[in-house]
Amino acid sequence: MIEYFLFPYQKKSLFPILRGLIKEQYQMSTLGFAGMDARTQTLLHAAFAAAVDRLQLDLELCPNANADFVVVDMDCLYGPLSWLQLSNSGRTVIGYTAASRSQTHFHLPRDFDDAVLDALLAELAILPKPSVIATTTPPRTTPAPPPVSNHFSQTSSVGLDSMTLAQWLASDRLRGLLRLGDEDDTHIILDMETGRYYGPPTLKPLIPLFEQALHLTDFQVLDEQSALDKAGAEQQLARLVWFATLLRGRGRLLPQHDKNAHYRLLKWFQTEREYPKHFRIASALLKAPATLPEIARMAMASEAEVADFLNACLAIGTVEPVQPMSESPSEPSRNGLLGGLRRH
């Protein structure tokens, strides 16, 4: 079996470290407003505040555009200008418009209701509040495994338990051997104790599992022996995290990553054959730290493809941002051997 992702850790300690990396990608988010009149902002703020309270999301609402996600009134005179400015600064824009579609990253129709707003927030992949996760997580220090019927907490509401697959992996609420997907259709088996999964050798058939909101009841608890007898190829769970984050960015760096930073590949890993340009992108990253546009030019790939690749590799710790070393006139140049040693 090919090891798709290589970490400098022992296998037994891999998954706790991996879970921490996932959580960094899903830290508390912020949402602001721009390009709209005061009345519209007041109405939208109230609607989002009610949804955050209803779903108990870890989302802070801001009165301005200094946020991860920004709602822009595209039907207002200043809306399109605000959208252009925010896009250039790397913000993720939600277009509030009466039109059936928008050029922004996400779309909020003008006649939205609670269901539409809840679906939008689920699409933004925002985690529940930590206190909610803590109160609904089953205790970990039980002397014997709980019965199958009590394997998950059933006390929380449907809204709280609706998350993406990557968020479930980050939430520390899944236990044991679980199947996701219909047994007669495309599915995966998660082994949460070893940080492994079993399923198809390729990733693209799994896209439907990543695009839907999942509930606790979607994960079926399995008997170890009977499940593994029919399991697919064994893979590292990090591969699923990588793929989930690859899909999430939609061609743009996630808000927590600096679009002007230099990035480098920490260690070579086997790229996916389904994404042939990733080999060239990884090769460019291995040469020297570079910005997103520089990587795209060296790899002869689009900036959207590079952004998705960086998001995915940053999520599992195989790529890191590097601050360029500034030179002052009073100091000698550090571009020589010692400078190279300091960078590595």
PDB file of N, CA and C in Angstrom, residues 3 11 36 99 192 205 304:
ATOM      1  N   GLU A   3       1.793   4.905   1.059  1.00  0.00           N
ATOM      2  CA  GLU A   3       1.512   5.852   2.135  1.00  0.00           C
ATOM      3  C   GLU A   3       1.350   7.227   1.497  1.00  0.00           C
ATOM      4  N   LYS A  11       2.710   6.127  14.494  1.00  0.00           N
ATOM      5  CA  LYS A  11       1.323   5.960  14.061  1.00  0.00           C
ATOM      6  C   LYS A  11       0.342   6.097  15.211  1.00  0.00           C
ATOM      7  N   MET A  36     -24.064  48.234   2.049  1.00  0.00           N
ATOM      8  CA  MET A  36     -25.521  48.239   2.237  1.00  0.00           C
ATOM      9  C   MET A  36     -25.918  49.388   3.147  1.00  0.00           C
ATOM     10  N   ALA A  99     -31.189  38.583  -7.583  1.00  0.00           N
ATOM     11  CA  ALA A  99     -30.879  37.753  -8.749  1.00  0.00           C
ATOM     12  C   ALA A  99     -30.783  36.282  -8.341  1.00  0.00           C
ATOM     13  N   MET A 192     -11.743   5.172  13.887  1.00  0.00           N
ATOM     14  CA  MET A 192     -11.372   6.366  14.625  1.00  0.00           C
ATOM     15  C   MET A 192     -10.295   6.107  15.672  1.00  0.00           C
ATOM     16  N   PRO A 205     -14.947   9.740  -6.363  1.00  0.00           N
ATOM     17  CA  PRO A 205     -16.244   9.103  -6.082  1.00  0.00           C
ATOM     18  C   PRO A 205     -16.815   9.459  -4.710  1.00  0.00           C
ATOM     19  N   ALA A 304      -6.173  29.218  -8.964  1.00  0.00           N
ATOM     20  CA  ALA A 304      -7.234  28.503  -8.242  1.00  0.00           C
ATOM     21  C   ALA A 304      -6.779  27.093  -7.872  1.00  0.00           C
TER      22      ALA A 304
END
